[in-house]
Coordinates of C-alpha atoms in Angstrom, one line a residue:
M15 CA 28.2 6.8 1.3
L16 CA 28.6 8.9 -1.3
Q17 CA 27.2 5.3 -3.6
D18 CA 24.3 5.4 -1.3
I19 CA 23.5 9.1 -2.3
R20 CA 24.0 8.6 -5.8
K21 CA 21.7 5.8 -5.8
N22 CA 19.0 8.0 -3.7
V23 CA 19.2 10.6 -6.5
Q24 CA 19.6 8.4 -9.7
G25 CA 18.5 5.1 -9.2
T26 CA 15.3 3.2 -8.8
A27 CA 15.0 4.0 -5.1
A28 CA 14.8 7.8 -6.5
K29 CA 11.5 6.9 -8.3
I30 CA 10.3 5.2 -5.1
V31 CA 11.1 8.3 -2.9
V32 CA 9.6 10.8 -5.5
G33 CA 6.4 8.5 -5.4
L34 CA 6.2 8.9 -1.4
I35 CA 6.8 12.6 -1.7
V36 CA 3.9 13.5 -4.0
I37 CA 1.8 10.3 -2.5
S38 CA 1.5 13.2 0.6
F39 CA -0.1 15.5 -1.6
A40 CA -2.3 13.0 -3.9
F41 CA -5.3 13.0 -1.3
F42 CA -7.0 15.9 -3.2
G43 CA -4.4 15.4 -6.1
I44 CA -1.2 17.3 -6.9
E45 CA -0.9 20.5 -8.2
S46 CA 1.0 20.6 -11.5
I47 CA 5.0 19.9 -11.1
L48 CA 4.9 21.8 -14.4
V49 CA 3.7 25.4 -14.6
G50 CA 0.8 25.6 -16.8
G51 CA -0.4 27.8 -19.0
G52 CA -0.6 29.1 -22.5
G53 CA -4.4 28.9 -22.6
N54 CA -4.9 25.5 -22.8
E55 CA -6.6 24.8 -19.7
I56 CA -8.9 21.9 -19.5
A57 CA -11.4 23.0 -16.6
E58 CA -11.9 26.3 -14.2
V59 CA -12.7 26.7 -10.6
N60 CA -13.8 30.1 -9.6
G61 CA -11.8 31.6 -12.6
D62 CA -8.8 29.5 -11.9
P63 CA -7.7 27.2 -14.4
I64 CA -6.5 23.5 -14.4
Y65 CA -4.1 22.6 -17.0
P66 CA -3.4 19.4 -18.7
Q67 CA -0.1 18.8 -16.9
Q68 CA -1.6 19.2 -13.7
L69 CA -3.9 16.5 -14.6
E70 CA -1.3 14.2 -16.1
Q71 CA 0.8 14.7 -12.9
A72 CA -2.4 13.4 -11.0
L73 CA -2.7 10.5 -13.0
N74 CA 0.8 9.5 -12.6
T75 CA 0.4 10.0 -8.7
Q76 CA -2.9 7.6 -8.6
K77 CA -0.7 5.0 -10.4
R78 CA 2.4 5.0 -8.6
R79 CA 0.0 4.9 -5.5
L80 CA -2.1 1.7 -6.8
I81 CA 1.6 -0.2 -7.7
S82 CA 2.7 0.7 -4.1
M83 CA 0.1 -1.0 -2.6
M84 CA -0.2 -3.7 -4.7
G85 CA 3.2 -4.8 -5.7
D86 CA 4.0 -7.3 -8.4
N87 CA 0.5 -8.8 -8.5
F88 CA -1.1 -5.3 -9.0
D89 CA -3.8 -5.5 -12.0
P90 CA -2.9 -3.4 -14.9
T91 CA -6.5 -2.4 -15.5
L92 CA -6.7 -0.2 -12.8
L93 CA -4.0 1.5 -14.6
D94 CA -6.2 2.6 -17.6
D95 CA -6.4 6.4 -18.1
D96 CA -9.7 6.4 -19.3
R97 CA -10.9 4.8 -15.9
L98 CA -8.5 7.0 -13.4
R99 CA -8.9 10.6 -15.5
P100 CA -12.5 11.2 -14.1
Q101 CA -11.3 10.5 -10.7
A102 CA -8.2 12.8 -10.9
L103 CA -9.8 15.6 -12.5
E104 CA -12.4 15.9 -10.0
A105 CA -9.7 15.4 -7.3
L106 CA -7.8 18.3 -8.6
I107 CA -11.0 20.5 -8.8
N108 CA -11.5 19.4 -4.9
R109 CA -8.1 20.5 -4.5
Q110 CA -8.6 23.9 -5.7
L111 CA -11.8 24.5 -3.9
L112 CA -10.0 24.1 -0.6
M113 CA -7.2 26.2 -1.4
Q114 CA -9.5 28.9 -2.4
A115 CA -10.9 28.7 0.6
A116 CA -8.2 28.8 2.9
D117 CA -6.8 31.6 1.1
A118 CA -10.2 33.6 1.7
Q119 CA -9.7 32.6 5.5
G120 CA -6.6 34.1 5.2
L121 CA -4.4 30.9 6.6
V122 CA -0.6 30.7 6.5
I123 CA 2.2 28.3 7.0
T124 CA 5.4 30.1 7.7
D125 CA 8.8 29.0 6.6
T126 CA 9.9 27.6 9.9
E127 CA 7.3 25.2 9.9
I128 CA 7.9 24.0 6.2
G129 CA 11.5 23.9 7.1
A130 CA 11.3 21.7 10.0
L131 CA 9.0 19.4 8.2
V132 CA 11.4 18.8 5.1
A133 CA 14.2 18.4 7.8
N134 CA 12.7 15.4 9.2
M135 CA 11.2 13.7 5.9
E136 CA 13.3 10.3 5.9
E137 CA 13.5 10.7 2.2
F138 CA 15.9 13.7 2.3
Q139 CA 18.3 11.7 5.0
V140 CA 21.8 9.9 4.9
D141 CA 21.9 7.8 8.3
G142 CA 19.2 10.0 9.8
V143 CA 20.8 13.3 9.2
F144 CA 19.1 15.8 6.9
S145 CA 21.5 16.0 3.8
P146 CA 21.3 19.0 1.6
E147 CA 22.9 17.4 -1.5
V148 CA 20.6 14.4 -1.1
Y149 CA 17.5 17.1 -1.0
K150 CA 18.7 18.8 -4.1
G151 CA 19.5 16.0 -5.9
V152 CA 16.2 13.9 -5.4
L153 CA 14.2 17.3 -6.2
S154 CA 16.2 18.2 -9.5
G155 CA 16.0 14.4 -10.6
A156 CA 12.1 14.5 -10.1
G157 CA 11.7 17.9 -11.8
Y158 CA 11.1 20.4 -8.6
T159 CA 12.9 23.1 -7.7
P160 CA 13.6 23.4 -3.7
A161 CA 11.0 26.7 -4.2
F162 CA 8.2 25.1 -6.2
F163 CA 8.6 21.8 -3.7
K164 CA 8.6 24.1 -0.3
Q165 CA 5.0 25.9 -2.3
S166 CA 3.7 22.4 -2.7
L167 CA 4.0 21.2 0.6
A168 CA 2.5 24.6 1.8
D169 CA -0.6 24.2 0.2
D170 CA -0.8 20.5 1.7
M171 CA -0.4 22.1 5.3
L172 CA -2.8 25.2 4.6
M173 CA -5.6 22.6 3.6
G174 CA -4.9 20.0 6.5
Q175 CA -4.9 23.3 8.6
L176 CA -8.4 24.2 7.2
R177 CA -9.9 21.2 7.6
S178 CA -8.8 20.3 11.4
G179 CA -10.1 23.9 12.0
L180 CA -13.3 22.7 10.8
A181 CA -13.5 19.4 12.5
G182 CA -12.5 21.1 15.7
S183 CA -15.3 23.3 15.5
E184 CA -17.6 20.9 16.3
F185 CA -17.8 18.8 19.6
V186 CA -20.0 15.6 21.1
T187 CA -22.6 16.5 23.4
P188 CA -23.9 14.6 26.5
A189 CA -27.0 13.7 24.8
E190 CA -25.1 12.6 21.5
L191 CA -22.7 10.2 23.6
E192 CA -25.9 9.1 25.8
L193 CA -27.9 8.0 22.7
N194 CA -25.0 6.5 21.1
T195 CA -24.2 4.5 24.2
Q196 CA -27.6 3.2 24.6
V197 CA -27.0 1.5 21.1
I198 CA -23.4 0.8 21.0
A199 CA -23.3 -0.8 24.6
E200 CA -26.9 -2.2 24.5
Q201 CA -27.1 -5.5 26.4
R202 CA -29.5 -8.4 25.4
D203 CA -30.7 -11.6 27.3
L204 CA -31.4 -14.8 25.2
R205 CA -32.2 -18.5 25.2
Y206 CA -31.3 -20.5 22.3
F207 CA -30.6 -24.4 21.2
T208 CA -28.9 -25.5 18.1
I209 CA -30.5 -28.3 15.6
Q210 CA -27.6 -30.3 14.4
R211 CA -27.6 -31.0 10.7
E212 CA -26.1 -34.6 10.8
G213 CA -29.4 -35.6 12.8
F214 CA -30.7 -35.3 9.2
S215 CA -28.4 -37.1 7.4
G216 CA -30.8 -40.6 6.5
I217 CA -32.6 -38.9 4.1
P218 CA -34.1 -41.3 1.4
D219 CA -32.4 -42.2 -1.7
V220 CA -32.1 -39.4 -4.1
T221 CA -34.5 -40.2 -7.1
E222 CA -33.5 -39.9 -10.7
D223 CA -35.7 -36.9 -11.4
Q224 CA -34.2 -35.1 -8.7
I225 CA -30.8 -35.5 -10.1
E226 CA -31.7 -34.5 -13.6
S227 CA -33.9 -31.5 -12.2
Y228 CA -30.8 -30.3 -10.0
Y229 CA -28.3 -30.9 -12.8
N230 CA -30.3 -28.5 -15.4
E231 CA -31.5 -25.8 -12.9
N232 CA -27.9 -25.3 -11.8
Q233 CA -25.6 -26.0 -14.7
D234 CA -23.5 -23.2 -13.8
Y235 CA -22.3 -25.0 -10.8
F236 CA -20.7 -27.2 -13.3
R237 CA -19.3 -25.3 -15.8
T238 CA -15.5 -25.4 -16.4
P239 CA -13.7 -21.9 -16.1
E240 CA -12.2 -20.3 -19.3
S241 CA -8.5 -21.9 -19.4
V242 CA -5.7 -22.0 -21.6
D243 CA -2.8 -24.4 -22.2
L244 CA 0.6 -22.1 -22.7
D245 CA 4.0 -22.8 -23.6
Y246 CA 6.6 -20.2 -21.8
L247 CA 10.1 -19.5 -21.5
E248 CA 11.3 -18.3 -18.0
L249 CA 14.8 -16.7 -17.3
T250 CA 16.1 -16.0 -13.9
L251 CA 19.5 -15.3 -12.5
D252 CA 20.1 -18.6 -11.3
D253 CA 19.9 -19.9 -14.7
F254 CA 23.2 -18.1 -15.5
R255 CA 25.5 -18.5 -12.5
E256 CA 28.9 -19.9 -13.2
P257 CA 31.7 -20.6 -10.9
V258 CA 34.0 -17.5 -10.2
D259 CA 38.0 -17.5 -10.7
E260 CA 39.8 -17.4 -7.5
N261 CA 41.5 -14.4 -9.4
A262 CA 38.9 -12.3 -9.9
I263 CA 38.1 -13.0 -5.9
R264 CA 41.7 -11.7 -5.1
E265 CA 41.2 -8.6 -7.6
A266 CA 37.8 -7.6 -6.0
Y267 CA 39.6 -7.8 -2.6
E268 CA 42.0 -5.2 -3.4
I269 CA 39.5 -3.1 -4.7
A270 CA 37.2 -3.6 -1.9
K271 CA 39.7 -2.6 0.7
M272 CA 39.7 1.0 -0.7
D273 CA 35.9 1.0 -0.2
L274 CA 34.4 3.6 2.0
Q275 CA 33.5 1.1 4.7
F276 CA 37.1 0.3 5.2
Q277 CA 38.6 4.1 5.4
S278 CA 38.6 6.5 8.1
Q279 CA 35.5 8.1 9.3
S280 CA 35.3 11.7 10.3
R281 CA 32.1 12.8 12.4
V282 CA 31.6 16.6 10.8
S283 CA 29.4 19.6 12.0
H284 CA 29.2 23.0 9.7
I285 CA 27.8 26.4 10.0
L286 CA 26.1 27.1 6.5
F287 CA 25.8 30.5 5.4
E288 CA 23.4 30.7 2.1
E289 CA 23.6 33.2 -0.4
G290 CA 20.2 35.4 -0.3
A291 CA 19.3 34.5 3.3
D292 CA 18.6 37.6 5.6
G293 CA 21.9 40.0 6.3
D294 CA 25.0 40.3 4.7
I295 CA 26.9 36.6 4.1
E296 CA 30.0 38.5 5.0
A297 CA 28.9 40.3 8.1
R298 CA 27.3 36.9 9.4
L299 CA 29.9 35.0 8.7
A300 CA 32.3 37.8 10.5
Q301 CA 29.7 37.4 13.6
A302 CA 30.1 33.7 13.7
Q303 CA 34.2 33.6 13.7
E304 CA 34.0 36.4 16.5
R305 CA 31.8 34.2 18.8
L306 CA 33.8 31.2 18.2
D307 CA 36.8 33.2 19.1
N308 CA 35.4 34.7 22.3
G309 CA 34.7 30.9 23.7
E310 CA 31.6 30.0 22.6
S311 CA 30.9 26.5 21.7
F312 CA 30.4 25.6 18.0
A313 CA 27.1 23.7 18.4
E314 CA 25.7 27.0 20.2
V315 CA 27.0 29.2 17.5
A316 CA 25.6 26.9 14.5
Q317 CA 22.0 26.9 16.4
A318 CA 21.8 30.3 16.2
L319 CA 23.0 31.3 13.0
S320 CA 23.2 28.2 10.8
D321 CA 21.1 28.3 7.8
D322 CA 20.9 24.8 7.5
I323 CA 17.8 23.9 8.8
G324 CA 18.4 20.2 8.7
S325 CA 21.3 20.2 11.4
S326 CA 21.0 23.4 13.4
D327 CA 18.9 22.1 16.0
R328 CA 21.9 19.4 16.6
G329 CA 24.3 22.1 16.8
G330 CA 25.4 21.5 13.0
D331 CA 26.5 18.0 13.4
L332 CA 26.2 16.1 9.8
G333 CA 27.2 12.8 11.0
Y334 CA 30.0 10.8 9.5
T335 CA 31.8 11.0 6.2
S336 CA 34.7 8.7 4.5
G337 CA 35.7 11.1 1.9
E338 CA 33.3 11.3 -0.5
T339 CA 29.7 12.2 1.3
F340 CA 29.7 15.9 0.9
P341 CA 30.9 18.2 -1.9
E342 CA 34.7 17.8 -2.9
P343 CA 36.0 21.6 -1.4
M344 CA 34.1 20.2 2.2
E345 CA 36.1 17.0 1.7
E346 CA 39.0 18.4 1.0
A347 CA 39.0 20.5 4.1
I348 CA 37.7 17.7 6.3
A349 CA 40.9 15.7 5.2
E350 CA 43.5 18.7 6.2
L351 CA 41.6 19.5 9.8
E352 CA 42.8 17.9 13.1
P353 CA 39.7 17.1 15.3
G354 CA 38.5 19.9 17.6
V355 CA 39.8 22.8 14.9
V356 CA 37.6 25.0 12.8
S357 CA 38.2 25.5 9.1
A358 CA 38.7 28.6 7.4
P359 CA 35.4 29.7 5.3
V360 CA 35.1 26.9 2.5
E361 CA 32.6 27.8 -0.2
T362 CA 30.2 25.2 -2.2
D363 CA 27.2 25.7 -4.0
A364 CA 25.0 25.4 -0.9
G365 CA 27.0 28.6 0.5
I366 CA 29.8 29.1 2.8
H367 CA 30.6 26.7 5.1
L368 CA 32.7 26.7 8.7
I369 CA 33.6 23.1 9.4
L370 CA 34.5 21.3 12.8
V371 CA 35.8 17.5 12.7
T372 CA 34.6 16.3 16.2
E373 CA 35.4 12.9 16.0
R374 CA 37.8 10.6 13.9
K375 CA 38.0 7.1 13.4
A376 CA 40.3 4.9 12.2
G377 CA 39.2 2.1 9.2
E378 CA 39.5 -1.3 9.4
T379 CA 40.2 -3.9 6.9
A380 CA 38.8 -7.2 6.6
S381 CA 40.9 -10.3 5.5
L382 CA 40.4 -12.1 2.2
E383 CA 39.0 -15.2 3.9
E384 CA 36.3 -13.2 5.9
M385 CA 35.2 -11.3 2.5
Q386 CA 35.9 -14.3 0.3
D387 CA 32.2 -15.6 0.1
E388 CA 30.4 -12.3 -0.1
L389 CA 32.7 -11.3 -3.1
R390 CA 32.1 -14.7 -4.8
E391 CA 28.6 -14.2 -4.4
S392 CA 28.6 -10.7 -5.7
I393 CA 30.8 -11.3 -8.8
Q394 CA 28.6 -14.4 -9.3
A395 CA 25.4 -12.6 -9.3
E396 CA 26.9 -9.6 -11.6
E397 CA 28.1 -11.8 -14.2
A398 CA 25.1 -13.8 -14.0
R399 CA 22.9 -10.6 -14.5
I400 CA 25.0 -9.1 -17.3
A401 CA 24.7 -12.7 -19.4
L402 CA 20.8 -12.8 -18.2
L403 CA 20.4 -9.4 -19.8
R404 CA 21.8 -10.4 -22.7
T405 CA 19.8 -13.4 -23.3
V406 CA 16.6 -11.5 -22.5
E407 CA 17.5 -9.1 -25.0
S408 CA 18.1 -11.5 -27.9
L409 CA 14.9 -13.4 -26.5
R410 CA 13.2 -9.8 -27.2
D411 CA 14.0 -10.0 -31.1
L412 CA 13.8 -13.5 -31.3
S413 CA 10.5 -14.0 -29.9
F414 CA 8.6 -10.5 -31.6
N415 CA 8.0 -12.0 -35.1
A416 CA 8.0 -16.2 -34.3
E417 CA 5.5 -17.9 -34.9
N418 CA 5.9 -19.8 -31.6
L419 CA 8.5 -20.2 -29.1
D420 CA 10.2 -23.1 -30.4
Y421 CA 12.5 -21.2 -32.5
P422 CA 13.5 -18.8 -29.9
A423 CA 14.3 -21.5 -27.5
R424 CA 16.3 -23.4 -30.1
E425 CA 18.3 -20.7 -31.0
L426 CA 19.3 -19.7 -27.1
G427 CA 19.7 -23.4 -26.0
L428 CA 16.3 -23.0 -24.0
T429 CA 13.9 -25.4 -23.3
V430 CA 10.0 -24.4 -23.6
E431 CA 7.8 -25.1 -20.7
K432 CA 4.1 -26.1 -20.5
A433 CA 1.5 -25.0 -18.2
E434 CA -1.9 -26.8 -18.7
S435 CA -5.5 -25.3 -17.6
V436 CA -4.5 -21.8 -16.6
T437 CA -7.4 -19.9 -15.8
R438 CA -8.1 -16.2 -15.2
A439 CA -8.5 -17.1 -11.2
Q440 CA -5.2 -18.8 -11.4
N441 CA -4.1 -18.8 -7.4
E442 CA -1.1 -20.7 -7.2
G443 CA 2.4 -21.4 -9.3
L444 CA 4.1 -19.0 -11.7
F445 CA 0.8 -17.6 -13.5
S446 CA -0.9 -16.5 -10.1
N447 CA 1.1 -13.3 -11.2
A448 CA -1.6 -11.1 -12.1
V449 CA 1.0 -9.5 -15.0
L450 CA 1.3 -12.8 -16.5
I451 CA -2.6 -13.7 -16.5
E452 CA -3.4 -10.3 -18.1
S453 CA -1.0 -10.9 -20.9
A454 CA -1.8 -14.7 -21.4
F455 CA -5.9 -13.5 -21.7
S456 CA -4.9 -10.6 -23.7
E457 CA -6.4 -9.7 -27.3
D458 CA -3.0 -9.9 -28.7
V459 CA -1.7 -13.2 -27.3
L460 CA -5.4 -15.3 -26.9
E461 CA -6.9 -13.9 -29.8
A462 CA -4.2 -12.7 -32.3
G463 CA -2.1 -16.2 -31.6
N464 CA 1.4 -13.8 -30.9
N465 CA 3.8 -14.4 -28.5
S466 CA 3.9 -12.4 -25.4
E467 CA 6.1 -9.4 -24.5
V468 CA 9.4 -10.5 -22.8
I469 CA 7.9 -9.9 -19.2
E470 CA 10.1 -8.6 -16.2
L471 CA 9.0 -9.8 -12.9
A472 CA 10.5 -9.3 -9.5
D473 CA 13.9 -11.1 -8.5
N474 CA 15.4 -11.1 -11.9
R475 CA 13.1 -13.1 -13.7
F476 CA 11.8 -12.8 -16.9
V477 CA 8.8 -14.8 -18.9
V478 CA 7.7 -15.0 -22.3
M479 CA 4.6 -17.3 -23.4
S480 CA 2.1 -18.2 -26.1
V481 CA -1.1 -19.9 -26.0
R482 CA -1.4 -23.4 -27.1
K483 CA -4.8 -23.9 -26.8
H484 CA -8.2 -22.0 -25.3
H485 CA -10.7 -23.7 -23.4
Q486 CA -14.0 -22.0 -23.5
P487 CA -16.0 -22.7 -20.6
R488 CA -18.4 -26.0 -21.0
V489 CA -20.8 -27.5 -18.6
K490 CA -19.6 -30.6 -17.7
P491 CA -21.8 -33.8 -18.4
L492 CA -23.9 -35.2 -16.0
A493 CA -22.1 -38.3 -16.2
E494 CA -19.0 -36.6 -14.9
V495 CA -20.6 -34.9 -12.1
R496 CA -23.1 -37.4 -11.2
Q497 CA -21.9 -37.8 -7.8
D498 CA -21.4 -34.1 -7.0
V499 CA -25.0 -33.7 -8.1
I500 CA -26.2 -36.3 -5.7
A501 CA -24.5 -35.2 -2.8
A502 CA -25.7 -31.4 -3.9
V503 CA -29.2 -32.3 -3.6
A504 CA -28.6 -35.0 -0.4
E505 CA -27.3 -31.9 1.3
E506 CA -30.2 -29.5 0.1
S507 CA -32.7 -31.9 1.5
A508 CA -30.9 -32.2 4.6
R509 CA -31.3 -28.3 5.0
A510 CA -34.1 -27.8 4.1
A511 CA -35.4 -30.5 6.4
V512 CA -33.4 -29.0 9.5
A513 CA -35.0 -25.5 8.6
A514 CA -38.7 -27.0 8.5
Q515 CA -37.9 -28.8 12.1
A516 CA -36.7 -25.0 12.9
S517 CA -40.1 -23.5 11.6
Q518 CA -42.2 -25.8 13.4
A519 CA -40.3 -25.0 16.9
L520 CA -40.7 -21.4 16.0
A521 CA -44.3 -21.9 15.4
Q522 CA -44.9 -24.0 18.6
L523 CA -42.8 -21.0 20.5
Q524 CA -45.7 -18.4 19.3
A525 CA -48.3 -21.0 20.4
G526 CA -46.7 -21.0 23.9
V527 CA -44.8 -23.7 24.2
S528 CA -41.6 -22.8 26.2
M529 CA -38.0 -23.0 25.0
E530 CA -37.4 -25.7 28.1
Q531 CA -40.6 -27.6 26.7
L532 CA -38.8 -27.8 23.2
A533 CA -35.6 -28.3 24.2
E534 CA -36.6 -31.1 26.7
A535 CA -38.6 -33.1 24.4
N536 CA -36.2 -32.9 21.4
G537 CA -32.6 -33.3 23.5
Y538 CA -31.7 -29.8 22.7
D539 CA -29.0 -28.2 24.8
L540 CA -30.5 -25.0 25.8
Q541 CA -28.4 -22.1 26.3
L542 CA -29.2 -18.9 28.5
E543 CA -27.2 -16.0 27.7
L544 CA -27.4 -12.9 30.2
G545 CA -26.4 -9.8 29.0
A546 CA -24.9 -10.3 26.0
D547 CA -23.2 -7.5 24.0
R548 CA -22.1 -7.1 20.3
R549 CA -18.4 -8.2 21.3
N550 CA -20.0 -11.5 23.1
T551 CA -17.7 -14.8 22.0
A552 CA -19.9 -17.6 23.4
V553 CA -23.0 -17.2 21.0
P554 CA -22.5 -18.2 17.6
P555 CA -21.8 -14.7 15.6
E556 CA -24.6 -15.4 12.9
A557 CA -27.0 -16.0 15.8
L558 CA -25.6 -13.0 17.7
R559 CA -26.3 -10.6 15.0
R560 CA -29.9 -11.7 14.4
V561 CA -31.0 -11.7 18.3
F562 CA -29.3 -7.9 17.7
Q563 CA -31.7 -7.5 14.8
L564 CA -35.0 -8.4 16.8
P565 CA -37.4 -6.3 18.4
P566 CA -37.9 -6.3 21.8
P567 CA -40.6 -8.7 23.1
A568 CA -43.7 -7.1 23.5
G569 CA -47.0 -8.6 25.9
D570 CA -47.6 -12.1 24.9
E571 CA -45.7 -12.1 21.7
R572 CA -42.3 -13.9 21.7
S573 CA -39.6 -12.3 19.7
A574 CA -37.8 -15.3 18.4
D575 CA -36.2 -16.6 14.8
F576 CA -33.9 -19.2 13.8
V577 CA -30.2 -18.7 11.8
M578 CA -28.9 -21.2 9.2
M579 CA -25.3 -21.8 10.0
P580 CA -22.8 -22.2 7.3
N581 CA -22.3 -26.1 8.4
G582 CA -26.1 -26.5 7.9
D583 CA -27.1 -26.2 11.7
V584 CA -29.9 -24.0 12.8
V585 CA -30.0 -22.0 15.9
V586 CA -33.0 -21.2 17.2
I587 CA -33.2 -18.1 19.3
E588 CA -35.7 -16.1 22.0
L589 CA -34.9 -13.0 23.0
L590 CA -36.0 -12.5 26.5
Q591 CA -35.0 -8.6 27.2
V592 CA -33.2 -5.3 26.0
N593 CA -30.9 -3.4 28.4
P594 CA -30.2 -0.2 26.4
G595 CA -26.3 0.8 27.5
E596 CA -25.6 3.8 29.7
Y597 CA -22.7 6.0 29.5
A598 CA -21.8 6.0 33.0
S599 CA -21.2 2.5 33.3
L600 CA -18.6 2.4 30.8
A601 CA -14.8 2.3 32.1
D602 CA -13.0 5.4 31.4
I603 CA -11.0 4.1 28.5
E604 CA -14.5 3.1 26.8
Q605 CA -15.6 6.4 27.5
S606 CA -12.9 8.3 25.8
Q607 CA -12.6 5.4 22.7
L608 CA -16.8 6.4 22.1
E609 CA -16.0 10.4 22.4
Q610 CA -13.0 10.2 20.1
A611 CA -14.9 7.5 17.6
L612 CA -17.7 10.0 17.4
A613 CA -15.8 13.1 16.8
R614 CA -14.0 11.5 14.1
E615 CA -17.4 10.8 12.5
I616 CA -18.7 14.1 13.1
G617 CA -15.4 15.7 11.8
A618 CA -15.7 13.6 8.6
L619 CA -19.4 14.6 8.1
I620 CA -18.5 18.1 8.5
D621 CA -15.6 17.6 5.8
T622 CA -18.0 16.1 3.2
E623 CA -20.8 18.7 3.9
Y624 CA -18.0 21.6 3.7
Q625 CA -16.8 20.2 0.6
S626 CA -20.1 19.7 -0.9
G627 CA -21.3 23.4 -0.1
L628 CA -17.7 24.7 -1.6
R629 CA -19.1 22.6 -4.8
D630 CA -22.3 23.9 -5.1
R631 CA -21.4 27.3 -4.4
A632 CA -18.5 26.9 -7.0
D633 CA -18.4 28.0 -10.7
I634 CA -16.8 25.0 -12.4
I635 CA -16.4 24.8 -16.1
I636 CA -14.9 21.7 -17.5
L637 CA -13.9 22.3 -21.0

C-alpha cells in the first residue's frame, strides 16, 4: 500500500491528480499557485493586480484540461500559448471580478465546509479513506501548501455561492411557463406524400457538353488531397520480449512472498491532536485518555476530539495497513499492539496519535504455480521495457543528424516501414494519430526534410519518421474521373427533375387542387399525421423541421412546401392546423422538467448579465 501512496505522490498519477484538482478551479481560471509580486503585474482589476505567474498557471491548467479531454489524439495546435493566452487572461479577470463581488457582499466559507470537501476528494484517499500522508504529499509535489490549497478551494466555493445566489434570486412565472409551453408543446396537423427519386432514373444519356461543363465547374470535387509517402521506424514493447529464465521466476516469487498483499493486515483507528489546533494539546490528550478510561468508546472520543477531518466522522477509522501505510512511529506501535488495546501517545509529523487496532487479518501466501504466469509476464515486460528504452535513446541519437532512416535502422537492426499517401485527414491505421500527422506535415519534417523526433505514443510505442515524397493537391484528369462525372450529372439531373415535379405539385395545390387529388392522379402514398409534436418520429425529420417553420394557414391560402431528402426523394407537405401547447395538459414530470429547463436558462442569462455588468463598471488595465 505504501507503494500505492508513493505512486500517488510521485508518479504520473500525481500529475493527473493535480490536473484534476486544478481543473476544479479552472472554470474562471485559477489564482496563482505562486505568490505574485514584485510590481511586474500584467493587469489590474479595480486596483488588484494579476501577475505573470497567475497567467502561466492558468495556461498550464487549460492545456492539462485539453489533453485530458482529447487523450492521445489531441491536436497540438490547440495548445499554442498565443492562442490560449487571451482566453486565460480574460478568465483571470472575470475570476477577480467575481471574488471582489463576493467579498463586497460579505460572503464567507467556513473551515468546516472546506474540511468536509477535502476529506471527500478521491485524490486524497487510499482505499476510500482520507489519508493525511497522501494529502500532504500530493500538495507538496504540486507546489501547494495545505493553507494555500484550502484558500483556493474557499475562493472557488465563494464564487459558487455568489452565482448560486444570483440564480436563486430569479424564478419562472406562470405566464412564462404558459408562453413557452405554447411553443415547446405545440402540435401540428399535416398531410404529406413522397415523390421518389428512383422514379426519375431513366434520364436521357448525358451529353459530352454536360460532362465537360460539370467537370470544369466542379474541379474541387476531383482534386486529390495533399499527401506524403513516409518512411518510419516503430518500436513496441512486444518487439523486445524474450523468454524468461525459470530461476528468475523463482527468485521473483521469493521476493513477492514478502510483498504487502501476503503479509498480515491490521485495521486501525486513531485520534489525532494537531499542533496549533484549538486548546492545549497536552490538555486535550489528557481529556481523551480520561474519557477512554471512564469507559467511553474509542469511536465516540475520536468523533468528538480528533483533529483528523478525514476520519473523525468514522470514529477515527483509517482502514487497513500491512506495515508500510502510515509513518514509521505509527507502524511500530501498530505492530506491538494487541487488538482492542489503545496505544500510548505516538508522535509523528502530523501530530500526536492515540491508536487502536480494531481487527487483524493473517496473511495468505500464494503458491509458485499460482503466481508463475503473472511473474513471468511481469519480468518479461520489465526486461523488454528496459531494452526498449535503451534502443529508443540510441535511436534518438542516431536519427537526429541522419539524412534518412536507413542508417539508424541498419545500426539498430531495425526494418524501415513505409506508409503511402498519408493525408492530413488520415482516419485509419497508425497515422490516424493526430500527433504523428502534426509531425509529418510540420515545417521541420515536410519542408526541411529532417527526420522527426522519436515520438512516444500510448502503450510503450515509439515512432520516428521521414518524408520520402510530398504529393501536392492536383485535379484528376477528366479521363480518370469520367464515370464519376457522368454519375454526378445523372444524379443532378434526376434531383432537378424530382424538384421540378414537386414544384409543379405545389403550384397545383395553390391553384386549388387537393392533396388527395394529386396523390391519386400520380400514385403517391398520402399520409395524414394529426397532433404531431417536435419529437414526432413518424414524419421524416427533414419534413418535420420544415412543417414547424411554416406559417399557419390563413383564409384560402395553403401553407405548403416541399423538402429534398438526403437520398434524393422529395416530400411535399401541407400544414392543416396549428394547436398551441397548454401547460395544464403536460404530465407532472414534463411540467417539472420544463420549469427546471427555464430556470437554468434564466439563471445562465442572469449570470452572464451580472458578469457583464461587473465588467462594464470595473476599472481594468491590461499592461
